[in-house]
Coordinates of C-alpha atoms in Angstrom, one line a residue:
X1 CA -12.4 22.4 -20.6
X2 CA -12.4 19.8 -17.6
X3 CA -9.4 19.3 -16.0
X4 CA -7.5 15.8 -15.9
X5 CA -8.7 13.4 -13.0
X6 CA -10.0 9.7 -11.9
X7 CA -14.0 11.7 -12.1
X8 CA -13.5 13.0 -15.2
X9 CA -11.8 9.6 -17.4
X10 CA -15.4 8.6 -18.5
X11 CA -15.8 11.8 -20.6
X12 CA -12.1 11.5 -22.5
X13 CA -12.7 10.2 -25.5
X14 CA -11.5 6.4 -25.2
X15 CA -10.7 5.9 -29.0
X16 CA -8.0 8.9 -29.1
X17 CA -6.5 8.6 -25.8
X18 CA -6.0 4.9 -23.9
X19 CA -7.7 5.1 -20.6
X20 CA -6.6 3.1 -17.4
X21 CA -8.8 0.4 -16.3
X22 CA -10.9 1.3 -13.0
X23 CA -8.6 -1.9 -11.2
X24 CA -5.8 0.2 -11.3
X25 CA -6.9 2.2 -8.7
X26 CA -7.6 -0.8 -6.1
X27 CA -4.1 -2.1 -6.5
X28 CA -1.6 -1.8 -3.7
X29 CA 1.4 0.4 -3.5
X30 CA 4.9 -1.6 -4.7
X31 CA 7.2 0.8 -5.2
X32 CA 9.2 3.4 -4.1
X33 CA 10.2 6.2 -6.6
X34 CA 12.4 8.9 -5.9
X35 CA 12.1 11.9 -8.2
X36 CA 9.2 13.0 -10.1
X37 CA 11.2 14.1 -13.6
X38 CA 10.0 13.6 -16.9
X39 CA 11.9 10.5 -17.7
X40 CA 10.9 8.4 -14.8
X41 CA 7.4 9.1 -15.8
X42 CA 8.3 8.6 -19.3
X43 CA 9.8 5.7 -19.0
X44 CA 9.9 2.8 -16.0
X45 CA 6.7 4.5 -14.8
X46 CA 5.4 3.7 -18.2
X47 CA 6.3 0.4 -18.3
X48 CA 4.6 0.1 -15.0
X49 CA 1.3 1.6 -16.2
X50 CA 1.3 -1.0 -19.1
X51 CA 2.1 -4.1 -17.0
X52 CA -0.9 -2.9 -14.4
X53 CA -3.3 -2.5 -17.8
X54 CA -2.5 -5.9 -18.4
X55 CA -3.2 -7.5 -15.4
X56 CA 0.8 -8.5 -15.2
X57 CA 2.5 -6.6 -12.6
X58 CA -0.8 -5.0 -10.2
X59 CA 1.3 -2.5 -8.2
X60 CA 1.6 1.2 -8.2
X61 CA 4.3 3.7 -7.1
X62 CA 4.2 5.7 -4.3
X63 CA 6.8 8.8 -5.5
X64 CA 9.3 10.5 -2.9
X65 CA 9.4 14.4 -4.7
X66 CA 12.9 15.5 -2.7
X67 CA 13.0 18.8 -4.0
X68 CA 12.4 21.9 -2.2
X69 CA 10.7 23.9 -5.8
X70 CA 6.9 23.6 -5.9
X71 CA 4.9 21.3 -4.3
X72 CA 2.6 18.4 -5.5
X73 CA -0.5 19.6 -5.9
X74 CA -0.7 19.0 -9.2
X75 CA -0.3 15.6 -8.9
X76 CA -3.0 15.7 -5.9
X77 CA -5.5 17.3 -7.7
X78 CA -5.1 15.2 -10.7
X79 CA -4.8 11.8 -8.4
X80 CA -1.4 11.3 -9.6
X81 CA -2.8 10.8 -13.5
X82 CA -0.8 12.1 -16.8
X83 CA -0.9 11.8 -19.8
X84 CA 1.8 10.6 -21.9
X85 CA 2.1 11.3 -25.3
X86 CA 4.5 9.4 -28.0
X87 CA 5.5 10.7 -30.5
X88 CA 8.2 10.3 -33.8
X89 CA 9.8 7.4 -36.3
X90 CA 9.9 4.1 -35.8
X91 CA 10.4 1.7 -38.9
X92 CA 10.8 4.7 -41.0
X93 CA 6.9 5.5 -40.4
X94 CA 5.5 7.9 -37.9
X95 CA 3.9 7.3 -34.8
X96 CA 1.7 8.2 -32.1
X97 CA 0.2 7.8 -29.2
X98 CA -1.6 9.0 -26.4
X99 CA -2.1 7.2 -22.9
X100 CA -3.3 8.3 -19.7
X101 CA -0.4 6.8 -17.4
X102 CA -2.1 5.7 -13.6
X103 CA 0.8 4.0 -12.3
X104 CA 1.2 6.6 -9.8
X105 CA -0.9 6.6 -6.4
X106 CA 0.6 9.6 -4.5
X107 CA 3.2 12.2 -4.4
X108 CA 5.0 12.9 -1.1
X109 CA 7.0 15.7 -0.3
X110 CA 10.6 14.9 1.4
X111 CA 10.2 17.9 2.9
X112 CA 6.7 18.4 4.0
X113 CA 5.7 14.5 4.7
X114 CA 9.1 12.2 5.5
X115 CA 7.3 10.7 8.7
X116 CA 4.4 9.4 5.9
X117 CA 7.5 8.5 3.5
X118 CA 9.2 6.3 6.3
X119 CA 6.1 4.7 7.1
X120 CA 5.8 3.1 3.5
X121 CA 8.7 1.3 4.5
X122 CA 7.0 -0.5 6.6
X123 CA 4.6 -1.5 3.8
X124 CA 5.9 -5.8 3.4
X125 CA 4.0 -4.8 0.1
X126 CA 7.3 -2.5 -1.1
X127 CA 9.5 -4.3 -3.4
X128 CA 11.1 -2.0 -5.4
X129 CA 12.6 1.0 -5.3
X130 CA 13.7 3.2 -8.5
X131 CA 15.6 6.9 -8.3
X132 CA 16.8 9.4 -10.8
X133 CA 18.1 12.1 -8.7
X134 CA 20.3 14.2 -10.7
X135 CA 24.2 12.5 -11.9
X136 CA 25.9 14.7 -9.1
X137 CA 23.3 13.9 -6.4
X138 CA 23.7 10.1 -6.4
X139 CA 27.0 10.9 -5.3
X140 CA 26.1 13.3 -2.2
X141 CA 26.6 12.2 0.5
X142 CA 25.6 15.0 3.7
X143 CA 23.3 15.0 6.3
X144 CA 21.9 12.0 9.0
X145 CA 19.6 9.6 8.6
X146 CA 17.8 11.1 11.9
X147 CA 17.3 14.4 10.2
X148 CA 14.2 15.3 8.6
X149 CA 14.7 14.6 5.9
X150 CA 18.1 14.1 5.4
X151 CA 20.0 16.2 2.9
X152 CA 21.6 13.5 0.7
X153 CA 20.0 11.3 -1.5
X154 CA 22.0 8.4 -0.1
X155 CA 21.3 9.4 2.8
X156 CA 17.6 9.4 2.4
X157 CA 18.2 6.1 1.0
X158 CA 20.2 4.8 4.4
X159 CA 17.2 6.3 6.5
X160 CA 14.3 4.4 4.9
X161 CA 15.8 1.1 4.6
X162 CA 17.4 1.7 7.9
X163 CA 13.5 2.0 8.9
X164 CA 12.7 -0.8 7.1
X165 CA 15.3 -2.8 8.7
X166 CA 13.9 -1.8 12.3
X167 CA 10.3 -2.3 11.6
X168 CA 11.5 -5.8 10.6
X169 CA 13.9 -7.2 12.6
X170 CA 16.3 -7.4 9.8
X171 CA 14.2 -10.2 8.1
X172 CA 16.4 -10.9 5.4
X173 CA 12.7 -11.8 3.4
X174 CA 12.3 -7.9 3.5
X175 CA 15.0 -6.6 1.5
X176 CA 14.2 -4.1 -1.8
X177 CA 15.5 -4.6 -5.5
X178 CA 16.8 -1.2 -5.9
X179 CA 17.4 0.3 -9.0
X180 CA 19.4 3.9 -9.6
X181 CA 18.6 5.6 -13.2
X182 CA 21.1 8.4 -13.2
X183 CA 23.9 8.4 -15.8
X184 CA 26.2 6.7 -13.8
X185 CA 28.4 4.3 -14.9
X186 CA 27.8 1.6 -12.0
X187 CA 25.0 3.3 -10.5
X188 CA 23.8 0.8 -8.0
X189 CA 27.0 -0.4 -7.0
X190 CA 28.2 3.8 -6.3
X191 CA 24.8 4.2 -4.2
X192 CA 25.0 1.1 -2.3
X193 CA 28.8 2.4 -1.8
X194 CA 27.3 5.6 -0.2
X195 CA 25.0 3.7 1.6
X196 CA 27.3 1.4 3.3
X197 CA 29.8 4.5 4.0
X198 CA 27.1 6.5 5.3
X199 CA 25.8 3.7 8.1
X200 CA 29.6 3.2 9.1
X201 CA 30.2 6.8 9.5
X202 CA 27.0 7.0 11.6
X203 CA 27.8 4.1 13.7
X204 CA 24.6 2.0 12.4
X205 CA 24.6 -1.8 13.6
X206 CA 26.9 -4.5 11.5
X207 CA 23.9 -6.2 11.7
X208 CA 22.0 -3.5 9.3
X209 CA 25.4 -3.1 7.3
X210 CA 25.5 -6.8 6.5
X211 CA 21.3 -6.8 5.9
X212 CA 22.0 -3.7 3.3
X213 CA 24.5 -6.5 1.2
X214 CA 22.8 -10.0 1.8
X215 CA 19.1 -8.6 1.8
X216 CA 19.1 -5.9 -0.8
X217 CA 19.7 -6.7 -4.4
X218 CA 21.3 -3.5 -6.2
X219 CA 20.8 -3.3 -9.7
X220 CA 23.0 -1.5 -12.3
X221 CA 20.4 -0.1 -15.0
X222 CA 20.7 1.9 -18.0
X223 CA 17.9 3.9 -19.7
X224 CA 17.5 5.4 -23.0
X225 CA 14.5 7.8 -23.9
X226 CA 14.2 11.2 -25.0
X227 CA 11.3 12.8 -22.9
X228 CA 11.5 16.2 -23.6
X229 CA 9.0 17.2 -21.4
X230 CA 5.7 19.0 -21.5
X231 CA 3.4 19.1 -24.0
X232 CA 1.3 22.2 -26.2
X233 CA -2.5 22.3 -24.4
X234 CA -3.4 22.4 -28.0
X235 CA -2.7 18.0 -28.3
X236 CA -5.6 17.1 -25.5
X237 CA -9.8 17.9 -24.5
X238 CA -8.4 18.5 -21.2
X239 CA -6.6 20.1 -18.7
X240 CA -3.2 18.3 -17.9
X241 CA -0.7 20.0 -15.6
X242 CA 1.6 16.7 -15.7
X243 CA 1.4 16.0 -19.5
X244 CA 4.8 14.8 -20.9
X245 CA 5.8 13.8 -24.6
X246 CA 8.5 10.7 -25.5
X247 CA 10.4 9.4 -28.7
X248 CA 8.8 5.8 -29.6
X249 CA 12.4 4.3 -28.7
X250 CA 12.6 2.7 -25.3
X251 CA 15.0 0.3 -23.3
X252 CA 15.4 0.3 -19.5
X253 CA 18.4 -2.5 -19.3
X254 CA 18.5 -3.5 -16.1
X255 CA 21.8 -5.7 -14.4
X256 CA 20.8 -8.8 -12.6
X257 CA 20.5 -12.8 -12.8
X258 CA 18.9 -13.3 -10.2
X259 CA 15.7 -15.1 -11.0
X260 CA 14.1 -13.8 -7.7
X261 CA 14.7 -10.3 -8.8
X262 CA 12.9 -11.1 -12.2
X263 CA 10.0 -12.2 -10.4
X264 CA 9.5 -9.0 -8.5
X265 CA 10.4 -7.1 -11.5
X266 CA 7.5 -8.7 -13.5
X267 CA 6.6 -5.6 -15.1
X268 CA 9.6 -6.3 -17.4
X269 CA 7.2 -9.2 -19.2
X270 CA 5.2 -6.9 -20.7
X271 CA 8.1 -5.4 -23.2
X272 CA 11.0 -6.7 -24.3
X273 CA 12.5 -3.5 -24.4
X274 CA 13.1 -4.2 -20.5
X275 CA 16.0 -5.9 -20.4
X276 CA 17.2 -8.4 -17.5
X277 CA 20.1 -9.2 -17.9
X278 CA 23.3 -10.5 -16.1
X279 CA 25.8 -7.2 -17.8
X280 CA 24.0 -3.9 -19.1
X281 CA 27.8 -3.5 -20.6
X282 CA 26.3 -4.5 -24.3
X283 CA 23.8 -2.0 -24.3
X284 CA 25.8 0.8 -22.8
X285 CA 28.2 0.1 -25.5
X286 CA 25.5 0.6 -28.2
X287 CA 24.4 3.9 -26.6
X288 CA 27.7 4.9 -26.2
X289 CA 29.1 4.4 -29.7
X290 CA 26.0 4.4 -32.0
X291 CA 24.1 6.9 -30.5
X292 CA 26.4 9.5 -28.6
X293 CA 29.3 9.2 -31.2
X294 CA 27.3 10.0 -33.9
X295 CA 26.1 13.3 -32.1
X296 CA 29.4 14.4 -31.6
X297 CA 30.7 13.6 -35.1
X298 CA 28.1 15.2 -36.6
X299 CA 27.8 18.1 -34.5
X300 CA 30.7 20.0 -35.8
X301 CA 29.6 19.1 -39.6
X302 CA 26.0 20.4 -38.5
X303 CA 26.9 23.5 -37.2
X304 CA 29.5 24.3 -40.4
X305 CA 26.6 23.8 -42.9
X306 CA 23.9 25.8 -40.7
X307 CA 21.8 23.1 -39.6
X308 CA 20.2 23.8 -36.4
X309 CA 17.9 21.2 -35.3
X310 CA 19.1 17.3 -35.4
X311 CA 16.3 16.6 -37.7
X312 CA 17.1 18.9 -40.2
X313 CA 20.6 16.6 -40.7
X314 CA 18.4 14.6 -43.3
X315 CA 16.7 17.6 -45.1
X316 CA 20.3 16.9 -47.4
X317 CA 21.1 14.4 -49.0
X318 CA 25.0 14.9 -48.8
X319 CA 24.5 15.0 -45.1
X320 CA 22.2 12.3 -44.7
X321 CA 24.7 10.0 -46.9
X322 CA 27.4 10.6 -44.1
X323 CA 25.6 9.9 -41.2
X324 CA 24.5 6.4 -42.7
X325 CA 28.1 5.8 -44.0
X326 CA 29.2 6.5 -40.6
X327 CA 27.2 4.4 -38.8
X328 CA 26.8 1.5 -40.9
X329 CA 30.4 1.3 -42.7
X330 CA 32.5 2.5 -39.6
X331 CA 31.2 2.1 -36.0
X332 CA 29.1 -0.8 -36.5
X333 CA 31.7 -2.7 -37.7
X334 CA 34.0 -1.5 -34.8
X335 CA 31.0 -2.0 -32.2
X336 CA 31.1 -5.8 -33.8
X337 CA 34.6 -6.3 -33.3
X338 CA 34.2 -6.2 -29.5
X339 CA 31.9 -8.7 -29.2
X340 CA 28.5 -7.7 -29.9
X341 CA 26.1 -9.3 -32.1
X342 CA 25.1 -7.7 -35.5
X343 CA 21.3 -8.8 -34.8
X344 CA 21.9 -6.0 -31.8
X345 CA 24.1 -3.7 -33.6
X346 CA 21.9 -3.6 -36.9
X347 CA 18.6 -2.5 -35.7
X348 CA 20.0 0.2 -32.7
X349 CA 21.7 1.6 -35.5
X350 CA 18.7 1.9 -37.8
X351 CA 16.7 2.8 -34.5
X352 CA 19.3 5.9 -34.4
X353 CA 18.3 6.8 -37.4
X354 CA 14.6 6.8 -36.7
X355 CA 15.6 9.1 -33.1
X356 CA 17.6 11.3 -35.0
X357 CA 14.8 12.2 -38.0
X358 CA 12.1 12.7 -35.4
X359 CA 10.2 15.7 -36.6
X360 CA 8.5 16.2 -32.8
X361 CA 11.9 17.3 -31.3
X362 CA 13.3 20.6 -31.6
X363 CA 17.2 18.9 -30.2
X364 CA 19.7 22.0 -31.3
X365 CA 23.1 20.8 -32.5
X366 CA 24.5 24.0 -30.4
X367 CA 23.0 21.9 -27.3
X368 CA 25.0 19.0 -28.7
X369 CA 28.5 21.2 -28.7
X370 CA 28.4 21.7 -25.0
X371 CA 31.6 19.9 -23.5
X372 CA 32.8 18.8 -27.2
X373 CA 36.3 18.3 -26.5
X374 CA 35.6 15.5 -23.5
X375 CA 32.5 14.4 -25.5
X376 CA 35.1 13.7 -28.6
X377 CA 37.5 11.8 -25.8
X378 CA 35.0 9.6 -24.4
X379 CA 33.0 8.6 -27.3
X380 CA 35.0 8.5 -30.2
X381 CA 38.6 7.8 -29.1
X382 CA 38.1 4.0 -28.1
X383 CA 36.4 3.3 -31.7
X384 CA 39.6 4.9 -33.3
X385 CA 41.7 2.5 -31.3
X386 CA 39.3 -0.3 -32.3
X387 CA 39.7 0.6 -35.6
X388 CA 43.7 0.4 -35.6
X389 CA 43.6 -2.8 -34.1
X390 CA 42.1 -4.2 -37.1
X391 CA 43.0 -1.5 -40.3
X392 CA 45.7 0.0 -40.9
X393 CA 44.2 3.2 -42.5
X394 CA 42.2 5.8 -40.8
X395 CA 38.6 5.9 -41.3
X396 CA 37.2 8.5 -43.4
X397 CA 34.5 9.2 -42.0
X398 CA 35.2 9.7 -38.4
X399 CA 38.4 12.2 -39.6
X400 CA 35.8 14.2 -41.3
X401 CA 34.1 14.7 -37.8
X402 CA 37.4 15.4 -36.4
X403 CA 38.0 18.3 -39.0
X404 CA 35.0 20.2 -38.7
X405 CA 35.4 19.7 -34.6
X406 CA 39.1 21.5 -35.3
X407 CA 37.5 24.1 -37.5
X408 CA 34.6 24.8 -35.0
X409 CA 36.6 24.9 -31.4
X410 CA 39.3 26.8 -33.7
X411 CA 36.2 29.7 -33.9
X412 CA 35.6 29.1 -30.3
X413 CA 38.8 30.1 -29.7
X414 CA 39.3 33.7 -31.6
X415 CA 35.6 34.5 -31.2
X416 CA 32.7 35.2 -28.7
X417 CA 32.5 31.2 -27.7
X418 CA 28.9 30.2 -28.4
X419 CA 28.9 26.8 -26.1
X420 CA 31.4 25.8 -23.2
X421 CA 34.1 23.8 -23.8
X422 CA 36.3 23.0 -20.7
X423 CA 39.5 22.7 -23.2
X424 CA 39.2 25.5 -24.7
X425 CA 41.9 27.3 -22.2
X426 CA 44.4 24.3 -23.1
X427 CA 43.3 24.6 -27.1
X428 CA 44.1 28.1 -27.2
X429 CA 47.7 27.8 -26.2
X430 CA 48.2 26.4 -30.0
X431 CA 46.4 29.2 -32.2
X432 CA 49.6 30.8 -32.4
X433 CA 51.5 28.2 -34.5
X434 CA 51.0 27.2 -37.8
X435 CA 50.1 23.4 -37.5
X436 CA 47.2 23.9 -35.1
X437 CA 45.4 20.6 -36.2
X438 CA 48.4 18.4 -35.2
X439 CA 49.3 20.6 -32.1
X440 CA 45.5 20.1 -31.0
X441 CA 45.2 16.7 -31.7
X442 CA 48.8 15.3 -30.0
X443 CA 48.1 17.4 -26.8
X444 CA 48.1 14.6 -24.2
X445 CA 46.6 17.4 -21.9
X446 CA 43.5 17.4 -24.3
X447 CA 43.1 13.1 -25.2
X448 CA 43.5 10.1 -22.8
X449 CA 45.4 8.7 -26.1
X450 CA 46.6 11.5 -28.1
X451 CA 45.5 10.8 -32.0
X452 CA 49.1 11.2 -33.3
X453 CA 49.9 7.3 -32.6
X454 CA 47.5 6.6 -35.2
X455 CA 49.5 6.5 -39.2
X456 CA 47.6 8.6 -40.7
X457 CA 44.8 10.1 -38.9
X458 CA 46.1 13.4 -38.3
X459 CA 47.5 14.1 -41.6
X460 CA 44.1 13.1 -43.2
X461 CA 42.2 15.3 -41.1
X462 CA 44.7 18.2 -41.9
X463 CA 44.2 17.0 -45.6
X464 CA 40.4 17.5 -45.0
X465 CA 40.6 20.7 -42.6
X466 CA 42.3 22.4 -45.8
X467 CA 39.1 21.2 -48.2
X468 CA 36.4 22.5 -46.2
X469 CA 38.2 25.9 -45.6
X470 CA 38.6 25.9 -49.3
X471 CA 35.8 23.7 -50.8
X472 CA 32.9 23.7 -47.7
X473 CA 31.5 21.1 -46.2
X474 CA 29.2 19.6 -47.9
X475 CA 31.7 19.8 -51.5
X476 CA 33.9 18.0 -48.9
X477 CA 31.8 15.1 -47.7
X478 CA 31.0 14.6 -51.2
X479 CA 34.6 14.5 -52.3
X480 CA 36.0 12.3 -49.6
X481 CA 32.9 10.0 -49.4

């Protein structure tokens, strides 16, 4: 079996697997990418890749690996190529696809080559740079920009464009459109934050400080695909060290309106599933509340009837019935009351549907549980206090989540815990006492907005805490829905 590389694409088998075009290979280096993860490649890389094939975008990425764990040879000895496969529902219908992604030219180590990374900087030719670090390392903030290289993130950050800056007199022309990936609420705004702080604390020039703001535009983004990461050697002819697998579903919203930063960002012409647009607030909503509430609602439900993967929710029809009443005839209509448009709402929600049936991923409700309590209080609070500012009753369908959440973190409590669950210390102050649902549920150390201000909520889920314990689950979705 040959192994993956640009010597051996004439002998894949074009009509199974797309194949980048030999131009790829001439065109110049465009941006800067820090992190080599699985969703980076299986996401703005790809959008990249697809841009070059069409003769839209023409740049590739050179790609900062700032980890100390294994090296890049894999990338070098495949010449940076992988292959991504896509696979699951879309429209109902399954799909897939295989591509062999070329948006990636080399792989530099942070540790081994940050003289060659700091010369790309130089590069007028660099545009754009992209990062998905990890959640708590876009918020480090140790070491110097003179070390090498520095510890942070930021501060790796500080030391290129600081190097940038130098090489070019602080033309304001040679600023980057820079655009953070972790989930971060705000992500460009905390980085450029930590870059800023860092440059003062080092004693950097105003003069660099004010090029950072005016020539630099920072861009808020927000992406959405489950890449779950490598693939069986079973799928391909060929040997692929780098070959990742992704969900057909895809949006990289990205926060700007800026027409100059458009222009760079051309690749975004080739999908409309990269969205420019002046507030990513819209789609983190949707994500939010039609996607990550419904996870957690059903979580508790899931793990009460014995249903271990997410795709297995649909294998019942009971089941199945609650999700869509759920979505459709709860938090849709909640999501619409704060401004968003049902020709958004309508297909994300049915999109959800599609992510959620996906027979390709093996996604454990257990996973799900982890940090239920605060997952509850983020994502399903607010749409219970957007649905009291419109009905006075409390919606059925969202108490029944509530009830088998009591029911499960109620086990967590007098059992061997099976996921971690932060509240759990605070939760088990009440197993003592008799009313344990409204004790857990009015704890103010528990909610931002403890759920007894709402008539009615708590004594329904009481009401449907009792059923299940007496009736099950699934005789109890049935009954109340």
């Amino acid at each position: 079996m040959m192994n993956l590389d640009k010597q051996h694409l004439a002998g894949i088998n074009h009509q199974e697997i797309e194949v980048p075009m030999e131009s790829i290979f001439n065109m110049p280096e465009r941006v800067i990418q820090f992190g080599t993860g699985a969703l980076l490649r299986g996401l703005p890389d790809d959008y990249i890749h697809q841009a070059n094939q069409k003769g839209i975008f023409n740049g590739r990425i050179v790609v900062v690996k700032s980890t100390r764990t294994g090296n890049t040879s894999a990338f070098d000895n495949q010449n940076g190529l992988y292959t991504l496969i896509t696979r699951g529902m879309e429209k109902g219908k399954i799909k897939e696809l295989k591509c062999i992604n070329a948006s990636i030219s080399r792989v530099l180590s942070a540790h081994d080559s940050w003289e060659e990374i700091l010369t790309t900087a130089t590069s007028p030719l660099i545009s754009i740079l992209i990062s998905n670090t990890t959640e708590a390392g876009l918020l480090e903030l140790g070491g110097t920009i003179d070390d090498s290289p520095p510890t942070s993130f930021a501060a790796k950050v500080t030391a290129y464009l600081y190097h940038r800056f130098s090489h070019f007199n602080g033309d304001n022309a040679k600023g980057l459109v820079i655009i953070p990936t972790e989930l971060v609420s705000d992500n460009a705004k905390v980085l450029k934050h930590n870059i800023v702080w860092i440059a003062e604390q080092q004693k950097l020039s105003k003069d660099f400080i004010d090029w950072i703001d005016k020539a630099n535009y920072f861009c808020n983004s927000l992406v959405d695909r489950i890449v779950p990461g490598k693939v069986s050697e079973e799928d391909l002819s060929y040997r692929d060290q780098l070959a990742i697998m992704a969900e057909p579903y895809k949006l990289w919203a990205i926060e700007s309106d800026n027409q100059d930063v458009k222009n760079i960002l051309s690749f975004a012409l080739v999908d409309s599933t990269v969205k420019i647009v002046p507030s990513i607030a819209q789609y983190r909503e949707l994500k939010l509340r039609l996607l990550n509430a419904p996870h957690i609602l059903c979580c508790g439900i899931a793990l009460l009837s014995n249903t271990e993967f997410v795709k297995g929710f649909f294998n019942n029809e009971i089941l199945d019935r609650y999700i869509q009443y759920l979505l459709f005839k709860e938090i849709s209509p909640i999501v619409e009351q704060s401004g968003i448009s049902h020709e958004l709402i309508q297909p994300f929600g049915e999109a959800v549907i599609d992510r959620f049936k996906n027979p390709f991923l093996l996604h454990k409700w257990q996973s799900i549980a982890f940090q239920y309590t605060a997952k509850l209080n983020m994502r399903v609070c607010p749409l219970i206090e957007q649905w009291y500012s419109k009905k006075p009753e409390p919606p059925v369908g969202i108490a029944i989540g509530l009830a088998a959440y009591i029911l499960v973190i109620r086990h967590q409590i007098t059992t061997e815990p099976s996921f971690q669950d932060d509240a759990t210390l605070i939760i088990s102050r009440h197993q003592e006492y008799p009313n344990l649902t409204t004790r857990i549920l009015s704890d103010p150390e528990i909610w931002d907005k403890p759920l007894h201000n709402y008539p009615g909520l708590i004594s329904l889920v009481h009401t449907i805490v009792n059923h299940i314990e007496r009736q099950g689950i699934l005789a109890t979705i049935n009954h109340f829905l």
